[in-house]
Amino acid sequence: MIEAALAVRPCERAAPPGRGKPLLAAAVRDLVPDDILGRTPGGHYGEDVMDGMRRHRRALLELFDGSELGRMGLVDDAAVRAALRTTPVTVAPLLALEPTLACEAWLRTLAAGRQREGATP
């Protein structure tokens, strides 16, 4: 699944304003009713994201000081850390980092589970 998603050109992954997840919508077009696929993205939570970034910036930066994603060659830790150090005017750049942060947290959870089970990483 990850390889398929990464194989898509960035211009095909981008959603037009007011639309979200174009790849997912295309993949489920025959399974999901059109009124569901045509709905606009959810709420406005920019202030919460900005506040969370300010409060948790140090912990987020630590995630990318030798990240699992970096170890796998999927991200450049220095570039992610540089993006996390900025204070953007809008929340959009921070929201763009959300999948990367979520993936790193998920990979660390998997690694911790393997360690508890005694498996090698």
mmCIF file of C-alpha atoms in Angstrom:
data_model
loop_
_atom_site.group_PDB
_atom_site.id
_atom_site.type_symbol
_atom_site.label_atom_id
_atom_site.label_comp_id
_atom_site.label_asym_id
_atom_site.label_seq_id
_atom_site.Cartn_x
_atom_site.Cartn_y
_atom_site.Cartn_z
ATOM 1 C CA MET A 1 0.000 0.000 0.000
ATOM 2 C CA ILE A 2 2.767 2.425 0.943
ATOM 3 C CA GLU A 3 4.697 1.673 -2.248
ATOM 4 C CA ALA A 4 1.562 2.267 -4.327
ATOM 5 C CA ALA A 5 0.907 5.610 -2.617
ATOM 6 C CA LEU A 6 4.529 6.714 -3.009
ATOM 7 C CA ALA A 7 4.447 5.763 -6.702
ATOM 8 C CA VAL A 8 1.821 8.435 -7.422
ATOM 9 C CA ARG A 9 3.196 11.728 -8.712
ATOM 10 C CA PRO A 10 2.800 14.622 -6.227
ATOM 11 C CA CYS A 11 0.641 16.614 -8.668
ATOM 12 C CA GLU A 12 -1.843 13.715 -8.711
ATOM 13 C CA ARG A 13 -1.916 13.526 -4.914
ATOM 14 C CA ALA A 14 -2.758 17.188 -4.407
ATOM 15 C CA ALA A 15 -6.372 18.024 -3.760
ATOM 16 C CA PRO A 16 -8.055 21.095 -5.241
ATOM 17 C CA PRO A 17 -9.205 23.671 -2.680
ATOM 18 C CA GLY A 18 -12.197 22.430 -0.713
ATOM 19 C CA ARG A 19 -11.571 18.783 -1.588
ATOM 20 C CA GLY A 20 -9.643 16.181 0.340
ATOM 21 C CA LYS A 21 -7.957 12.842 -0.253
ATOM 22 C CA PRO A 22 -8.258 12.508 -4.040
ATOM 23 C CA LEU A 23 -6.481 9.134 -4.156
ATOM 24 C CA LEU A 24 -8.759 7.637 -1.535
ATOM 25 C CA ALA A 25 -11.838 9.009 -3.303
ATOM 26 C CA ALA A 26 -10.709 7.486 -6.612
ATOM 27 C CA ALA A 27 -9.945 4.144 -4.980
ATOM 28 C CA VAL A 28 -13.416 3.809 -3.413
ATOM 29 C CA ARG A 29 -15.450 5.504 -6.165
ATOM 30 C CA ASP A 30 -17.494 2.346 -6.896
ATOM 31 C CA LEU A 31 -17.989 1.541 -3.204
ATOM 32 C CA VAL A 32 -18.956 4.863 -1.630
ATOM 33 C CA PRO A 33 -21.989 7.012 -2.529
ATOM 34 C CA ASP A 34 -21.226 10.163 -4.535
ATOM 35 C CA ASP A 35 -22.657 12.488 -1.860
ATOM 36 C CA ILE A 36 -20.091 11.142 0.620
ATOM 37 C CA LEU A 37 -17.212 11.438 -1.853
ATOM 38 C CA GLY A 38 -18.233 14.985 -2.775
ATOM 39 C CA ARG A 39 -18.306 16.401 0.739
ATOM 40 C CA THR A 40 -15.848 19.082 1.779
ATOM 41 C CA PRO A 41 -13.132 18.539 4.389
ATOM 42 C CA GLY A 42 -13.974 18.960 8.083
ATOM 43 C CA GLY A 43 -13.588 21.676 10.658
ATOM 44 C CA HIS A 44 -11.269 24.529 11.359
ATOM 45 C CA TYR A 45 -8.738 23.812 14.057
ATOM 46 C CA GLY A 46 -5.756 25.927 13.061
ATOM 47 C CA GLU A 47 -5.459 27.710 16.381
ATOM 48 C CA ASP A 48 -5.340 24.384 18.236
ATOM 49 C CA VAL A 49 -2.637 23.084 15.889
ATOM 50 C CA MET A 50 -0.525 26.219 16.304
ATOM 51 C CA ASP A 51 -0.920 26.099 20.094
ATOM 52 C CA GLY A 52 -0.029 22.403 20.177
ATOM 53 C CA MET A 53 3.060 23.063 18.086
ATOM 54 C CA ARG A 54 4.232 25.779 20.456
ATOM 55 C CA ARG A 55 3.662 23.605 23.540
ATOM 56 C CA HIS A 56 5.157 20.403 22.120
ATOM 57 C CA ARG A 57 7.829 21.656 19.728
ATOM 58 C CA ARG A 58 10.702 20.194 21.779
ATOM 59 C CA ALA A 59 9.141 16.705 21.852
ATOM 60 C CA LEU A 60 8.360 16.865 18.130
ATOM 61 C CA LEU A 61 11.938 17.885 17.342
ATOM 62 C CA GLU A 62 13.209 14.955 19.426
ATOM 63 C CA LEU A 63 11.148 12.551 17.304
ATOM 64 C CA PHE A 64 13.299 13.511 14.328
ATOM 65 C CA ASP A 65 16.651 13.258 16.039
ATOM 66 C CA GLY A 66 17.352 9.815 14.598
ATOM 67 C CA SER A 67 13.821 8.965 13.474
ATOM 68 C CA GLU A 68 12.621 5.582 12.231
ATOM 69 C CA LEU A 69 11.529 7.265 8.987
ATOM 70 C CA GLY A 70 14.986 8.758 8.591
ATOM 71 C CA ARG A 71 16.638 5.417 9.299
ATOM 72 C CA MET A 72 14.521 3.891 6.524
ATOM 73 C CA GLY A 73 15.523 6.678 4.120
ATOM 74 C CA LEU A 74 11.952 7.998 3.802
ATOM 75 C CA VAL A 75 12.554 11.462 5.263
ATOM 76 C CA ASP A 76 15.461 13.783 5.865
ATOM 77 C CA ASP A 77 15.484 14.339 9.634
ATOM 78 C CA ALA A 78 17.231 17.703 9.259
ATOM 79 C CA ALA A 79 14.581 18.948 6.819
ATOM 80 C CA VAL A 80 11.725 17.853 9.089
ATOM 81 C CA ARG A 81 13.393 19.471 12.092
ATOM 82 C CA ALA A 82 13.861 22.701 10.095
ATOM 83 C CA ALA A 83 10.165 22.684 9.194
ATOM 84 C CA LEU A 84 9.221 22.100 12.834
ATOM 85 C CA ARG A 85 11.371 25.039 13.955
ATOM 86 C CA THR A 86 9.537 27.522 11.744
ATOM 87 C CA THR A 87 6.570 29.544 12.877
ATOM 88 C CA PRO A 88 4.313 29.580 9.817
ATOM 89 C CA VAL A 89 1.783 32.323 9.150
ATOM 90 C CA THR A 90 -0.951 29.751 8.459
ATOM 91 C CA VAL A 91 -1.527 26.249 9.772
ATOM 92 C CA ALA A 92 -1.174 24.619 6.316
ATOM 93 C CA PRO A 93 2.556 23.772 6.601
ATOM 94 C CA LEU A 94 1.977 22.160 9.993
ATOM 95 C CA LEU A 95 -0.954 20.139 8.702
ATOM 96 C CA ALA A 96 1.255 18.946 5.867
ATOM 97 C CA LEU A 97 3.606 17.475 8.501
ATOM 98 C CA GLU A 98 0.807 15.622 10.293
ATOM 99 C CA PRO A 99 1.054 12.356 8.276
ATOM 100 C CA THR A 100 4.831 12.316 8.778
ATOM 101 C CA LEU A 101 4.465 12.800 12.528
ATOM 102 C CA ALA A 102 1.756 10.138 12.714
ATOM 103 C CA CYS A 103 3.839 7.655 10.713
ATOM 104 C CA GLU A 104 6.881 8.209 12.930
ATOM 105 C CA ALA A 105 4.796 7.681 16.068
ATOM 106 C CA TRP A 106 3.317 4.503 14.563
ATOM 107 C CA LEU A 107 6.735 3.119 13.609
ATOM 108 C CA ARG A 108 8.039 3.790 17.106
ATOM 109 C CA THR A 109 5.044 1.972 18.583
ATOM 110 C CA LEU A 110 5.791 -1.027 16.353
ATOM 111 C CA ALA A 111 9.462 -0.964 17.332
ATOM 112 C CA ALA A 112 8.578 -0.779 21.031
ATOM 113 C CA GLY A 113 6.197 -3.734 20.618
ATOM 114 C CA ARG A 114 8.913 -5.794 18.935
ATOM 115 C CA GLN A 115 11.311 -4.983 21.763
ATOM 116 C CA ARG A 116 8.750 -6.080 24.372
ATOM 117 C CA GLU A 117 8.260 -9.334 22.479
ATOM 118 C CA GLY A 118 12.010 -9.879 22.328
ATOM 119 C CA ALA A 119 12.217 -9.667 18.561
ATOM 120 C CA THR A 120 15.018 -7.867 16.793
ATOM 121 C CA PRO A 121 14.129 -4.547 15.132
#
